[in-house]
Short mmCIF file of C-alpha atoms in Angstrom, two decimals:
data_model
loop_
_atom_site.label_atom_id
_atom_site.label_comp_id
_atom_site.label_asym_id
_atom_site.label_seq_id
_atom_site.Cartn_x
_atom_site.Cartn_y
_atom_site.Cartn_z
CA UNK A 262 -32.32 6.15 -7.06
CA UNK A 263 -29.25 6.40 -8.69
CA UNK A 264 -28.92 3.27 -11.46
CA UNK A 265 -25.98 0.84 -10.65
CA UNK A 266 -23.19 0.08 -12.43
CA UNK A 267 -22.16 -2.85 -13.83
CA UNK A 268 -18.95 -3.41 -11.25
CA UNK A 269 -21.17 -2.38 -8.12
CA UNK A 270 -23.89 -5.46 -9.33
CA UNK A 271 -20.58 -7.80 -10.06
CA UNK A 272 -19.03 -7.04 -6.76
CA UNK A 273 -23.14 -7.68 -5.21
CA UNK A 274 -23.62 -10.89 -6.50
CA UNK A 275 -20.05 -12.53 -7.30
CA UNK A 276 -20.08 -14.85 -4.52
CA UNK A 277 -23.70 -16.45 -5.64
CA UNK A 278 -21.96 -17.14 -9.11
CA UNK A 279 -21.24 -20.13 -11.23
CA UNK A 280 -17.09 -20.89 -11.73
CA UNK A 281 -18.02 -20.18 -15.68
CA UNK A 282 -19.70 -16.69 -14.83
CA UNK A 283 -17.07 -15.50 -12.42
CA UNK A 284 -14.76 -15.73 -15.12
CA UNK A 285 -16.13 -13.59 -17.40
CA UNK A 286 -17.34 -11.69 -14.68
CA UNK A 287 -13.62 -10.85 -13.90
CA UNK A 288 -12.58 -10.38 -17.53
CA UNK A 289 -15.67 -7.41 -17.74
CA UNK A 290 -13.81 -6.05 -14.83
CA UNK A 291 -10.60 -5.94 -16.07
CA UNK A 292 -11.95 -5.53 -19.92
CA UNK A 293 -15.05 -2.66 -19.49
CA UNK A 294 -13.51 -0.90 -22.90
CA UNK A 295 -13.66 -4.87 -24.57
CA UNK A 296 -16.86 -5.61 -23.05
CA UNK A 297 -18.86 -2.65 -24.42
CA UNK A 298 -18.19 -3.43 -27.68
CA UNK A 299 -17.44 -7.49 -28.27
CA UNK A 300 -20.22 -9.69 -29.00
CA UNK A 301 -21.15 -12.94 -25.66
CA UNK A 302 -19.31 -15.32 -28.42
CA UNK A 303 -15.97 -13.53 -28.77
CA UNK A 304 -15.80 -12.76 -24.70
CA UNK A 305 -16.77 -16.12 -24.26
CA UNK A 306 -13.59 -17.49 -26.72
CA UNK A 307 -11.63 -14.87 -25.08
CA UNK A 308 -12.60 -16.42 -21.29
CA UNK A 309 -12.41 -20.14 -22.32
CA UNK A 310 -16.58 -20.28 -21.60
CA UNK A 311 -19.70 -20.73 -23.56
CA UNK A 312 -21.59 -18.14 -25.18
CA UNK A 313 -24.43 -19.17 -23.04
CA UNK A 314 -22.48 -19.04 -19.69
CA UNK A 315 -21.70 -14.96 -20.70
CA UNK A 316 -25.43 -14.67 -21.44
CA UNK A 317 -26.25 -16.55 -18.06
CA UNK A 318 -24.49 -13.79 -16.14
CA UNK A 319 -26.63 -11.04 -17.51
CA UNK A 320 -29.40 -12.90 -16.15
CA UNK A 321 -27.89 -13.37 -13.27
CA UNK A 322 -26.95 -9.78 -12.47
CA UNK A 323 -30.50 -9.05 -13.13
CA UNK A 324 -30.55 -8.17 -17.04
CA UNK A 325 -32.97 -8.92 -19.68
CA UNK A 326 -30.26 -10.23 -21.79
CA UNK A 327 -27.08 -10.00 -22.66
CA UNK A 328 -27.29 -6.62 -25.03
CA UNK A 329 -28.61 -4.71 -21.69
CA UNK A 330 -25.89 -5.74 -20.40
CA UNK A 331 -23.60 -4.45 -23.24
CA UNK A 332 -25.62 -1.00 -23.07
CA UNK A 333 -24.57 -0.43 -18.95
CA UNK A 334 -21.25 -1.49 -19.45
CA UNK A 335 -20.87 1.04 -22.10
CA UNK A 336 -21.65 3.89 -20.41
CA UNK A 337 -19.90 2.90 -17.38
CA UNK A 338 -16.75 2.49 -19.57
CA UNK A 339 -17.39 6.32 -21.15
CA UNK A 340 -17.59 7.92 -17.81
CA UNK A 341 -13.98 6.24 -17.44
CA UNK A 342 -12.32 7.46 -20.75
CA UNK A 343 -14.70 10.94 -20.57
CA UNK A 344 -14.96 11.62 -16.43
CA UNK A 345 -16.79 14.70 -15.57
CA UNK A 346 -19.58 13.51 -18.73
CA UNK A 347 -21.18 10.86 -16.47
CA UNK A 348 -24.94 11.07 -16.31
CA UNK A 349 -26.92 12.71 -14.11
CA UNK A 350 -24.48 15.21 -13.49
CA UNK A 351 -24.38 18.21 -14.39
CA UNK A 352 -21.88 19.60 -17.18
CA UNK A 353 -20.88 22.63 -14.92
CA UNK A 354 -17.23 23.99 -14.40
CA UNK A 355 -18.07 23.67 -10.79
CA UNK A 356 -18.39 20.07 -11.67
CA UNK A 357 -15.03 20.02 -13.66
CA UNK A 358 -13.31 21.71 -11.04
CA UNK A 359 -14.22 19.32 -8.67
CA UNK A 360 -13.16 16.59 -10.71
CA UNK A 361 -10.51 18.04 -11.49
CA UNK A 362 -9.36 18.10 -7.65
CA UNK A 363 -8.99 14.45 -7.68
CA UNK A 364 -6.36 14.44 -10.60
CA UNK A 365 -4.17 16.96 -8.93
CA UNK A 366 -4.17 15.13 -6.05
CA UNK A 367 -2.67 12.03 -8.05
CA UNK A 368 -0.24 14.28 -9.79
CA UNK A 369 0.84 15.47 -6.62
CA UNK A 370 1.46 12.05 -5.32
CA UNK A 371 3.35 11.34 -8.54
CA UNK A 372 5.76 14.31 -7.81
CA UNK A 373 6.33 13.18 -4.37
CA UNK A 374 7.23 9.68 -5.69
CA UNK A 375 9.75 11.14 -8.55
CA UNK A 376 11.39 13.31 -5.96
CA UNK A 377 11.84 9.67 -3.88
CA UNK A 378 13.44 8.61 -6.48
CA UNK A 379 15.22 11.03 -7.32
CA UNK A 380 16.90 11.48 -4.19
CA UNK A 381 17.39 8.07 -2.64
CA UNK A 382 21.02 7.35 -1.48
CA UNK A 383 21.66 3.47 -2.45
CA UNK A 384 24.50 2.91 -0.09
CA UNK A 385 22.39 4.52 2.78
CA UNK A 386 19.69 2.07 2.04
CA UNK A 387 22.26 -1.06 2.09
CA UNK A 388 23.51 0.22 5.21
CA UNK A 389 20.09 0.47 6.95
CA UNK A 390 18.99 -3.09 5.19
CA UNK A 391 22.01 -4.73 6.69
CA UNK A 392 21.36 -3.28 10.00
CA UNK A 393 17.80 -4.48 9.93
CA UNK A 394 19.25 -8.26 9.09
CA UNK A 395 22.33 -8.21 11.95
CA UNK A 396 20.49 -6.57 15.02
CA UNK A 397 19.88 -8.83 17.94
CA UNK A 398 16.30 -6.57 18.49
CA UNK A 399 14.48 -4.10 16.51
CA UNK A 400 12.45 -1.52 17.64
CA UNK A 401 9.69 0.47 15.42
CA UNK A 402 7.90 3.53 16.68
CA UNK A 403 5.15 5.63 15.20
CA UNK A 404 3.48 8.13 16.82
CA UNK A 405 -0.16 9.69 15.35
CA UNK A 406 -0.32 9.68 11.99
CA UNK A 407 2.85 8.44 11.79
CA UNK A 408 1.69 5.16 13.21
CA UNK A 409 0.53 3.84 9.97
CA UNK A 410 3.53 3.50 8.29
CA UNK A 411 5.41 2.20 11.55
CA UNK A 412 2.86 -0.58 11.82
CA UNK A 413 3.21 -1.52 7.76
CA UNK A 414 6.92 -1.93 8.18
CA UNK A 415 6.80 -4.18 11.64
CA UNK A 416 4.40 -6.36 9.94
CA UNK A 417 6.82 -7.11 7.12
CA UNK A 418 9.50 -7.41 9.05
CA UNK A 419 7.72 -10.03 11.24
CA UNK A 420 7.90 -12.16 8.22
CA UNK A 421 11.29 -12.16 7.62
CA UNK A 422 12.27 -12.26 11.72
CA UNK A 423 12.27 -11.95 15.01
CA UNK A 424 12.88 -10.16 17.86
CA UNK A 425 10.81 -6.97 16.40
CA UNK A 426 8.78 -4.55 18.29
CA UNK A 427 6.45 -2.09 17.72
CA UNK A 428 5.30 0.78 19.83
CA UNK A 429 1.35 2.42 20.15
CA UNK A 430 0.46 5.07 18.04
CA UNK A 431 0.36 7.19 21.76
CA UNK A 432 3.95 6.15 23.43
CA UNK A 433 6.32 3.54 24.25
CA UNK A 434 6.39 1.76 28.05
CA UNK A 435 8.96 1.34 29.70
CA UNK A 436 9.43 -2.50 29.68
CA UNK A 437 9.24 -2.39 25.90
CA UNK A 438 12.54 -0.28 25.69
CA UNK A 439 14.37 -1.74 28.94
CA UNK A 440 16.35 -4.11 26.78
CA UNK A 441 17.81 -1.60 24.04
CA UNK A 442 21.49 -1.96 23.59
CA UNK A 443 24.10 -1.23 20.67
CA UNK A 444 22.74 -4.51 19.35
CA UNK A 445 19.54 -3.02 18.50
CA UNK A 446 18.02 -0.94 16.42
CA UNK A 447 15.19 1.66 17.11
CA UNK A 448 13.42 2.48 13.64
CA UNK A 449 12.08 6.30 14.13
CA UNK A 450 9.04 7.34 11.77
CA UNK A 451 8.25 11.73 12.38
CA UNK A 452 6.74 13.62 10.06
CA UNK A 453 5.43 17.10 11.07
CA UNK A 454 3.50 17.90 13.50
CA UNK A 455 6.59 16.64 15.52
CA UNK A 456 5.54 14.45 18.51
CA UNK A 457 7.66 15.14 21.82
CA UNK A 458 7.33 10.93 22.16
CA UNK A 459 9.76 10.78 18.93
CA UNK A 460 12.21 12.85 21.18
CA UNK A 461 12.04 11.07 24.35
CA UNK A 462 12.62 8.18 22.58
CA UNK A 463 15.34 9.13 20.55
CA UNK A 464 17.47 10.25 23.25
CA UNK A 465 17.31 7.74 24.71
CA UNK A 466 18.08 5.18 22.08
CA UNK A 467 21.39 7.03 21.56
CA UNK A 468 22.36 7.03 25.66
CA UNK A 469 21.78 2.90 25.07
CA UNK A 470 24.17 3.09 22.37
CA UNK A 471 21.20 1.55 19.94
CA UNK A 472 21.25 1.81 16.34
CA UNK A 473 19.39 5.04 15.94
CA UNK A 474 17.61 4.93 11.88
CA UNK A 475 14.96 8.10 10.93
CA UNK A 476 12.57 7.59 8.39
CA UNK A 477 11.28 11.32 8.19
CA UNK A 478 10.68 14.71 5.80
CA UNK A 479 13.56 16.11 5.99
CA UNK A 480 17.44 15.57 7.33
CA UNK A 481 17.35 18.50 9.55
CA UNK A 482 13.84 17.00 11.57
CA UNK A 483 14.28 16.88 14.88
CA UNK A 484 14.55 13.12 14.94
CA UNK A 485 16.74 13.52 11.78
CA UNK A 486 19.34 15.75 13.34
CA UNK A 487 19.87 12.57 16.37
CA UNK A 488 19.93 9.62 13.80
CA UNK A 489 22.66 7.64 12.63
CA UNK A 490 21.24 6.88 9.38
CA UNK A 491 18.12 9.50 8.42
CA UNK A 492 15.90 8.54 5.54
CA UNK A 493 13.87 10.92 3.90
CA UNK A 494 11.09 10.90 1.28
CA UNK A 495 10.15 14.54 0.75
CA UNK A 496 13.68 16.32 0.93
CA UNK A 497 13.63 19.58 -1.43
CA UNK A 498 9.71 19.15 -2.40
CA UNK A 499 8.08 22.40 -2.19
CA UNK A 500 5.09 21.51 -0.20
CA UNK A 501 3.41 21.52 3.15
CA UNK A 502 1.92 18.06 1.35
CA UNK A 503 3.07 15.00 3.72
CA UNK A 504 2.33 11.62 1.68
CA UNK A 505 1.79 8.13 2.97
CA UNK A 506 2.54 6.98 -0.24
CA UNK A 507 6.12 8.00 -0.62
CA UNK A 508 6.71 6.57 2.97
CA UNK A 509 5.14 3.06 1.99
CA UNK A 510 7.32 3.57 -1.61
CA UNK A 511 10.81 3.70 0.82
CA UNK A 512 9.71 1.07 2.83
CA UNK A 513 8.87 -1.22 -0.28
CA UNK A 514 12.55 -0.33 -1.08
CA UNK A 515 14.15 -1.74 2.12
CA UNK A 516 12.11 -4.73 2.07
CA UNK A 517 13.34 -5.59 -1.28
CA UNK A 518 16.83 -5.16 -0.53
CA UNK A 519 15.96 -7.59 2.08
CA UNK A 520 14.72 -10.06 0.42
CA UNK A 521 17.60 -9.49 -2.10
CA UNK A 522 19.68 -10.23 1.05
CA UNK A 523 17.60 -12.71 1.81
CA UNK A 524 19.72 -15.16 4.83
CA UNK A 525 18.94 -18.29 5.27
CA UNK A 526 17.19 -17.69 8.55
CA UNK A 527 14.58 -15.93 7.09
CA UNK A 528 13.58 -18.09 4.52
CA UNK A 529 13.09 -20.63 7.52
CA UNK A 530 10.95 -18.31 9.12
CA UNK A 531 8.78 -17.20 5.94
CA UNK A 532 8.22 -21.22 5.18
CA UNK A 533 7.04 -21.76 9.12
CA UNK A 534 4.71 -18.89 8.65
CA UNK A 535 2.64 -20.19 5.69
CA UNK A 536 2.49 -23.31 7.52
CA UNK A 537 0.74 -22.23 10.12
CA UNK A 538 -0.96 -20.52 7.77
CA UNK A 539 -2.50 -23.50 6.21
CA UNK A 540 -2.59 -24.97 9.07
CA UNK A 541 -4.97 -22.44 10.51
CA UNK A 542 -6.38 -21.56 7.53
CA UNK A 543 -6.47 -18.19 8.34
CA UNK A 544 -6.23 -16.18 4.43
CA UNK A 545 -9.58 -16.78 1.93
CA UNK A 546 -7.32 -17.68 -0.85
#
């Protein structure tokens, strides 16, 4: 059985510890490189515990002391710094390869994000942030994979509003759309493979005279090419690679212009929310 490493064992028995042990527990966490080499007195100072409370938790993640403890947290802080060296794997370039395959996938994130930035249009983004505050009704729609990010932004919007609807990640109904008029605004998310949905949908948005915006790949997208205001977070990037990340990195974007535009009905709305929060005590911290 493969031995366990010092975060798996924190994250297994964190909830059964003392207020002292979590502490530290956290700081090991946060502090592997610190922790596999400073003695239970100095991570103790450092936490604002006892020496014996750090010595405690190695007991109570099942150690015979605080120095086996040291030991595991050592070698789970060199397979960090050296990946591809852990043990009980083998030193192969089949095994570097396929390590290797989860760095390029970062990197390629990373590009996508640069290119966001690179090619964001500021006054397009004020434009869509103040049409987001003055609608009367806002619609979102998602369909299949493109449902994800749809659902992210109509959550954060519900904070700040209301009068905001989302559609199913399969289609829209009828009575959801009945009400569209050039007060509203229909939020479009399509990304490739183009659903027909996105179409229907768009078309008929514009007949209403609503406030047509496109988050999508490229300008030229179907839904892009019907939008009054079409933003896009892969523009120019030379790749089939689609990335949820540099969707949710645009939408971070408008909701901090938002908030930077923050009216004063909003604020309302955001302080009757964590009320009820409270009151229903529905988050864990």
């Amino acid at each position: 059985m493969e031995q366990k490493t010092v975060t798996q064992m924190i994250k297994g028995n964190f909830s059964a510890l003392s207020s002292g042990q979590k502490k530290v527990a956290e700081f090991l966490l946060e502090h592997l490189d610190e922790g596999s080499l400073l003695t239970a007195f100095q991570i103790g100072r450092k936490v604002g515990v006892s020496e014996t409370t750090v010595i405690r938790l190695a007991y109570a993640l099942g150690f015979s002391g605080y120095s086996e403890m040291q030991e595991t947290i050592r070698r789970e802080w060199l397979t960090h710094v050296q990946p591809g060296k852990s043990e009980g794997k083998p030193s192969s370039r089949d095994g570097f390869e396929e390590n290797q395959l989860f760095h390029q996938i970062i990197e390629k994130e990373s590009q996508v994000l640069n290119q966001l930035l690179n090619q964001l249009e500021i006054d397009q983004i004020w434009q869509v942030v103040d049409e987001l505050h003055q609608s009367k009704q806002i619609f979102i729609a998602g369909f299949g994979s493109s449902y994800a990010a749809a659902y992210w932004l109509y959550y954060a919007l519900k904070q700040m509003r209301e009068n905001v609807v989302l559609s199913s990640p399969t289609g829209f109904l009828p009575e959801e759309i009945c009400e569209l008029d050039e007060q509203s605004t229909v939020i479009m998310f399509s990304y490739p493979r183009y659903r027909r949905e996105s179409l229907k949908l768009a078309n008929y948005a514009n007949n209403q005279k609503a406030t047509l915006i496109a988050i999508t790949d490229r300008q030229l997208s179907p839904i892009g090419q019907l939008a009054q205001l079409t933003l896009t977070t892969e523009e120019h990037l030379e790749s089939s690679h689609h990335s949820i990340a540099s969707v949710i990195g645009l939408l971070e974007v408008i909701i901090s212009g938002m908030n930077k535009r923050n009216t004063q009905n909003s604020h309302v709305r955001q302080k009757k929310l964590e009320q009820l929060y409270s009151e229903q005590n529905i988050f864990l911290e």
